[in-house]
XYZ file of C-alpha atoms in Angstrom:
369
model
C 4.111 -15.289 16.301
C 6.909 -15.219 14.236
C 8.733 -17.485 12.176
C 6.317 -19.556 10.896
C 5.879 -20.841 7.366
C 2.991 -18.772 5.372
C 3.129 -17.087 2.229
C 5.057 -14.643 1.921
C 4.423 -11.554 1.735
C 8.038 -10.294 0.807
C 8.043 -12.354 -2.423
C 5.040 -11.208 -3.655
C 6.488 -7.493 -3.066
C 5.923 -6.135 -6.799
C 2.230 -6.103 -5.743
C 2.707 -4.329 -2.638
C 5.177 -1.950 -4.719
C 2.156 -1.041 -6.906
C 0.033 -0.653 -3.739
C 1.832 2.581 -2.277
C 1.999 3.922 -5.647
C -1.691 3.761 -6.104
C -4.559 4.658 -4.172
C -7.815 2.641 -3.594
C -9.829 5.526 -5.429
C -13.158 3.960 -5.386
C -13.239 3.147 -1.019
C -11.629 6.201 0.064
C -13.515 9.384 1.439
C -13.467 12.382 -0.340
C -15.642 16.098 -0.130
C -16.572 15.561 -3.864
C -19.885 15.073 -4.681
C -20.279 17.294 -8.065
C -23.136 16.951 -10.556
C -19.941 16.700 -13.234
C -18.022 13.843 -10.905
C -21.348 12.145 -10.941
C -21.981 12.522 -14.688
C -18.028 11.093 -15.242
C -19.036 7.758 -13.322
C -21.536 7.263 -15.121
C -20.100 7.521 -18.432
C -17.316 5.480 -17.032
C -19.481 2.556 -16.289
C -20.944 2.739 -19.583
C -18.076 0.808 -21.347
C -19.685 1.823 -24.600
C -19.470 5.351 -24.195
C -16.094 7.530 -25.294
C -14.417 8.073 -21.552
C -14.239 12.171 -21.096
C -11.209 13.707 -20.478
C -10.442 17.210 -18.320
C -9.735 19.943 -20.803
C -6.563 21.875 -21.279
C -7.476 24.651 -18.895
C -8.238 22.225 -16.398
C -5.203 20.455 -16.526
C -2.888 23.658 -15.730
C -4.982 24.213 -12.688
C -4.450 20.300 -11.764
C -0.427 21.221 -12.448
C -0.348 24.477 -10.429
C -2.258 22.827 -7.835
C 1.018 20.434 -7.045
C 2.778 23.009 -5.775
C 0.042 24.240 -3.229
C -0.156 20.374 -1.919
C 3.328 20.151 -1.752
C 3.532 23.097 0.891
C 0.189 21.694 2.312
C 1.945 18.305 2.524
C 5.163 19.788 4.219
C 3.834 21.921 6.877
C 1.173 18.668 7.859
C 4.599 16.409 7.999
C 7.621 18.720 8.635
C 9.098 16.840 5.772
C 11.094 19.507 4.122
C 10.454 20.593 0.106
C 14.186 20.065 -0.994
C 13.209 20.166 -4.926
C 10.642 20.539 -7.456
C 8.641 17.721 -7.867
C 7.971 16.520 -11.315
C 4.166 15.879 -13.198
C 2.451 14.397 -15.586
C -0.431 14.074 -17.210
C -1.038 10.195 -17.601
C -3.849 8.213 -20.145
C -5.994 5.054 -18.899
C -4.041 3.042 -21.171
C -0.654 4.475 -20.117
C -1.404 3.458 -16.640
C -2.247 -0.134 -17.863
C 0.509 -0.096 -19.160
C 2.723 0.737 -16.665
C 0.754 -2.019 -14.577
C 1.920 -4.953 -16.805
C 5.513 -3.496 -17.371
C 5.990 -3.331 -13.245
C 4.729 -6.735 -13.331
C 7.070 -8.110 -15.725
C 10.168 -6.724 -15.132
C 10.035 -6.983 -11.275
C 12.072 -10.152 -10.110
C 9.493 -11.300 -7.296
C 7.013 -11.301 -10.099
C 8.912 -14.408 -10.710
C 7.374 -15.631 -7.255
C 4.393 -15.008 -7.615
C 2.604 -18.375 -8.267
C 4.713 -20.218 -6.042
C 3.309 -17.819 -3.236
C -0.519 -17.897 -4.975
C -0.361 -21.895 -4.712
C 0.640 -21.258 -1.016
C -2.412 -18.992 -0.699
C -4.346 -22.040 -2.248
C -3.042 -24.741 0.261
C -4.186 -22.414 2.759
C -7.362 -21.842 1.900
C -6.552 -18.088 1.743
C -7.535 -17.783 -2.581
C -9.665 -20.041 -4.904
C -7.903 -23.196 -6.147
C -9.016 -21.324 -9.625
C -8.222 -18.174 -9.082
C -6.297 -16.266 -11.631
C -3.886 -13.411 -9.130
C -1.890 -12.250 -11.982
C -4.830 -10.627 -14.287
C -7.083 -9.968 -10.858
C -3.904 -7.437 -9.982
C -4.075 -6.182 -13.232
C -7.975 -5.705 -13.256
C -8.205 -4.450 -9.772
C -5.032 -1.922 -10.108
C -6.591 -0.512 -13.136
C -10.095 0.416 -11.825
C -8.691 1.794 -8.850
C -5.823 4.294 -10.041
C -6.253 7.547 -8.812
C -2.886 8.949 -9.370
C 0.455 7.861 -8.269
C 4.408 8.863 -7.765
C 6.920 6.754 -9.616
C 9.803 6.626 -7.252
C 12.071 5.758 -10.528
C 11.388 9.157 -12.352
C 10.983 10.826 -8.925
C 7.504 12.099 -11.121
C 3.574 12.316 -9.751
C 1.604 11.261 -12.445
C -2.125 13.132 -12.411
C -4.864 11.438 -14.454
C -6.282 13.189 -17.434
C -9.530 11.452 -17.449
C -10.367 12.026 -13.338
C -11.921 15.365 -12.031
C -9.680 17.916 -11.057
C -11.110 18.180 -8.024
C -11.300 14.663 -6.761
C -7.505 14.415 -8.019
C -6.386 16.862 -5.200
C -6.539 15.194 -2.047
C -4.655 12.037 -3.724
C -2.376 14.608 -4.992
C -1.900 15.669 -1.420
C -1.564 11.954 -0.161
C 1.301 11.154 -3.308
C 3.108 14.331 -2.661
C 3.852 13.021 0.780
C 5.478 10.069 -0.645
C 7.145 12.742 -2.647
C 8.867 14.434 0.401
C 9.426 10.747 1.964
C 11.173 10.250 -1.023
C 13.234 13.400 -1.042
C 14.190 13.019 2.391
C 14.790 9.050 2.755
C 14.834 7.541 -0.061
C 11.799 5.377 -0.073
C 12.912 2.197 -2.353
C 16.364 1.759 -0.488
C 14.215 2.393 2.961
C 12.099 -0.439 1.878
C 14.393 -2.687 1.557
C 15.540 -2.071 5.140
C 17.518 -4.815 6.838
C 17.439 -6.752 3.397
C 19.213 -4.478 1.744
C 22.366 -6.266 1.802
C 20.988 -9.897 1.168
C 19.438 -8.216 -1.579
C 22.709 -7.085 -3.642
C 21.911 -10.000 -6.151
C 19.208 -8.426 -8.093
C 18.859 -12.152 -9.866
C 18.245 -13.849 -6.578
C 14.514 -15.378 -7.208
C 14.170 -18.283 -4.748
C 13.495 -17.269 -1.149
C 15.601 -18.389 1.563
C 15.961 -18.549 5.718
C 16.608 -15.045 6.061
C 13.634 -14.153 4.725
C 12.053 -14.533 7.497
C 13.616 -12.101 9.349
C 12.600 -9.276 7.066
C 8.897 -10.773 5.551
C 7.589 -8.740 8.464
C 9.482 -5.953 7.833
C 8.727 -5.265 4.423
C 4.800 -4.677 5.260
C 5.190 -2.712 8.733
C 7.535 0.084 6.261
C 4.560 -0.289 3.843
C 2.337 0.734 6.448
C 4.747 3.464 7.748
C 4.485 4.793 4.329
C 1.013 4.866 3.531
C -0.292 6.023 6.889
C 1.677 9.178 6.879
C 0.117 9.649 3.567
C -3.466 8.670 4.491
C -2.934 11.225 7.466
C -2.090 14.393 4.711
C -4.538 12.866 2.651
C -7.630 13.384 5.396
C -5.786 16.931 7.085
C -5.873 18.213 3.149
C -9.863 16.908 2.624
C -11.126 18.546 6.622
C -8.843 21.798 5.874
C -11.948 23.699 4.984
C -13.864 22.701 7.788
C -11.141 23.686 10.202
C -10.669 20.262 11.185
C -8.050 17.445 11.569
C -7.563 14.123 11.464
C -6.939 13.946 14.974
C -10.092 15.746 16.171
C -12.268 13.993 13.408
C -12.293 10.365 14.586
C -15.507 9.524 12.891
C -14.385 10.353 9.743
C -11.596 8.376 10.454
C -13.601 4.840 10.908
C -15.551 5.636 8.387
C -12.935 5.919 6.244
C -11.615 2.594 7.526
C -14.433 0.972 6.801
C -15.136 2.051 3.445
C -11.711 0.541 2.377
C -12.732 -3.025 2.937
C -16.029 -2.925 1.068
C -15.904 -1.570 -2.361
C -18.383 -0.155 -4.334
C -20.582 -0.620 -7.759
C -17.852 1.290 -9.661
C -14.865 -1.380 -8.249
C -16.235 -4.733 -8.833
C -13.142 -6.570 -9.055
C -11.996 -5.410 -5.483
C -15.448 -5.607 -4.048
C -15.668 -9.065 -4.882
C -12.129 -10.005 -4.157
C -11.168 -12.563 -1.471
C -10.981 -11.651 2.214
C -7.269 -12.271 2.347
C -6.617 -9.998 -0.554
C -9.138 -6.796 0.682
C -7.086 -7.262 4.019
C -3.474 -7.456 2.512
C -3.968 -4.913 -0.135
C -5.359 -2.299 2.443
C -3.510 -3.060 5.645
C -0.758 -0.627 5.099
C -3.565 2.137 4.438
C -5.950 1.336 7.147
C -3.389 0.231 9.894
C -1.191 2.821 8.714
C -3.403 5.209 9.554
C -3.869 4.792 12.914
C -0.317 3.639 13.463
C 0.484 7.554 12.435
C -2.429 8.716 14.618
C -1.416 6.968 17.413
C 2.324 8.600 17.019
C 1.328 12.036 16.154
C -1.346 11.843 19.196
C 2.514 10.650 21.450
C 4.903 12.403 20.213
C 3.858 14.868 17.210
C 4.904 15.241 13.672
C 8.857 14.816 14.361
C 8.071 11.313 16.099
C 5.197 10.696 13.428
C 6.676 11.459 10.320
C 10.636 11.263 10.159
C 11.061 9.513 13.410
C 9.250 6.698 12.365
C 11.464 6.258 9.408
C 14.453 6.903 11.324
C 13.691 4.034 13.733
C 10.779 1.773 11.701
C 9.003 -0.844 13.189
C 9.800 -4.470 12.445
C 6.621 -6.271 12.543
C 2.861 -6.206 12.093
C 2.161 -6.570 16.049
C 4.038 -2.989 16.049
C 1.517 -1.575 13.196
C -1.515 -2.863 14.548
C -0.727 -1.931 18.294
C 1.354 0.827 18.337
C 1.861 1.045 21.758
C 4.106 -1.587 21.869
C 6.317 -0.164 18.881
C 6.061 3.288 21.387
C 7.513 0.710 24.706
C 9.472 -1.102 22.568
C 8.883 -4.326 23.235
C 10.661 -7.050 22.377
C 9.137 -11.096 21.926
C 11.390 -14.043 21.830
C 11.023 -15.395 18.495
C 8.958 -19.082 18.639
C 11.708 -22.120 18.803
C 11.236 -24.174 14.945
C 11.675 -27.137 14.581
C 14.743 -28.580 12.606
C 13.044 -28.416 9.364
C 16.566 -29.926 7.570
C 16.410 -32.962 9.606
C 12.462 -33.442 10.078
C 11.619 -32.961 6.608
C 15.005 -33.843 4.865
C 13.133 -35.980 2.385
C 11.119 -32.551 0.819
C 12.374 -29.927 -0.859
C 11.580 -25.996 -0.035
C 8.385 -24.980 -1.764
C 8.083 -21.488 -0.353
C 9.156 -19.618 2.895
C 8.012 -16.611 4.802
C 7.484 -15.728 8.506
C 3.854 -15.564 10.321
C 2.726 -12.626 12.162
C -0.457 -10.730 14.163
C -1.901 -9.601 11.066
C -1.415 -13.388 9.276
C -3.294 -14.856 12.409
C -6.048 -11.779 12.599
C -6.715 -12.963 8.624
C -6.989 -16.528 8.679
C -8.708 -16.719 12.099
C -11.319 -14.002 9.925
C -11.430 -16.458 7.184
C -12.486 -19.632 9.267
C -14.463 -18.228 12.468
C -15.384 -14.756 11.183
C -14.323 -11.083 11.810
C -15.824 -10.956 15.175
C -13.757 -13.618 16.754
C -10.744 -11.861 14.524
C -11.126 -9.018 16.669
């Protein structure tokens, strides 16, 4: 189902760029259930209240801690530990902050309310609804740590438990060794790269459809790996695995999509944006599963970024990324000489997971599936 025009989901690829650096902290599954994590939420709903912060002694446990992950991390991949990584303790409002500069200064945020009008024609957002500040507002509330590819650095959250911090330590130290061993924003870029030399091109063109796809199956590559070390580091003390825990697994899955009291904004979000924001994550994860299960970690882990899938039909049904199929792209029609009286709005290509969303939207989730 390719080639067809939709929003696109490479030119609104700042978001996405904040996705795998942050981690849906309010859906995912973690061991913690303390009285002291409990009393935190609490105060953190309670806007009123001063927002605690882990003490001193807590934090050097929280920085010797990265070290211990790291090796956890490596062994779970076979990524190799080729240096230090770097950490930080980060504020709430440093992390805002960080939000709004990566939202500024990245060129596609230049795109994005061509492609949110596009989301409006299709009946995908609200003809009122504001995407900028809902990214902002939805980011925010669900930090739980993240690695800045640019200062190669994982930043750690002083106002989170310690102990709820390590397993997304353990799922941003794998982007960590991803980094160290592949680069991850030149791999992201993939078969763009070179179309991509003009870091002041803004407007979308033709061969953007070739790599829209692209861009969110290497997203998915990225974040399932990391959702994979993520669960093996939680089940370690039980002596179990992702892959002989599937239940966890779909429960896990499931969580992601609804939200909870403490996540508003991305509880009440739109269908399309629960479904784009955690696609790489959810998909990802079994995508990784599904490799590991065929060919182990080598195949898994570095293989899969040695020869990444191209499109979302490869994510979403790994079995044909493993028999490497290959579709005949759908034949356009001549869109210079058939519309030669309009000018280019937006452009992107159409894939399985752009048909599994907007056949959800209209006839529901069962007839999705």
């Amino acid at each position: 189902m390719e080639n067809f025009a939709l929003p696109a989901r490479k030119h609104q690829n700042w978001f996405l760029k904040l996705a795998f650096l942050f981690l849906l902290l309010g859906t995912l599954w973690t061991p913690v259930s303390t009285a002291k994590a409990s009393a935190s939420q609490d105060q953190a709903s309670d806007t009123s209240a001063p927002e605690s912060t882990i003490s001193s002694k807590e934090a050097k446990e929280l920085f010797r801690s990265v070290d211990e992950i790291l090796e956890f991390a490596s062994h779970d991949t076979g990524l190799p530990i080729k240096h230090e990584v770097k950490r930080r303790l980060t504020k709430r409002d440093e992390v805002q902050s960080y939000i709004k500069k990566s939202m500024k200064e990245d060129k596609d945020a230049k795109r994005l309310e061509r492609s949110s009008e596009v989301l409006k024609k299709f009946g995908l957002l609200p003809r009122n609804f504001d995407l900028p500040n809902f990214l902002v507002v939805m980011l925010r509330e669900q930090v739980a740590g993240y690695y800045d590819v640019k200062t190669k650095t994982v930043n750690l959250l002083n106002w989170v438990d310690v102990e709820q911090q390590k397993p997304v330590l353990a799922h941003e130290l794998t982007h960590a060794l991803q980094d160290q061993s592949f680069g991850i924003e030149k791999w992201m870029r993939g078969s763009a790269e070179d179309s991509d030399k003009d870091k002041k091109k803004i407007d979308p063109t033709p061969a953007d459809i070739e790599t829209d796809e692209e861009t969110s199956a290497r997203q998915a590559v990225i974040e399932g790996q990391a959702m994979v070390v993520l669960l093996d580091y939680s089940l370690a003390p039980t002596g179990k695995t992702l892959l002989n825990s599937p239940e966890v697994v779909e429960a896990l899955k499931q969580g992601m999509l609804v939200g909870t009291a403490d996540t508003p904004a991305f509880r009440d979000a739109p269908i399309f944006l629960k479904e784009e924001l955690t696609f790489p994550y959810r998909y990802g994860l079994d995508f990784t599963a599904t490799l590991l299960q065929a060919g182990g970690k080598d195949l898994a882990y570095a293989g899969a970024f040695k020869d990444p899938p191209k499109t979302t039909r490869e994510i979403m049904e790994p079995k044909t990324y493993l028999t490497h199929e290959k579709l005949e792209p759908m034949k356009m029609i001549d869109m210079q000489n058939d519309f030669k009286g309009y000018d280019a709005f937006d452009i992107g290509a159409m894939g399985e997971f752009d048909v599994d969303v907007l056949v959800e939207q209209y006839a529901g989730r069962e007839e999705a599936d």
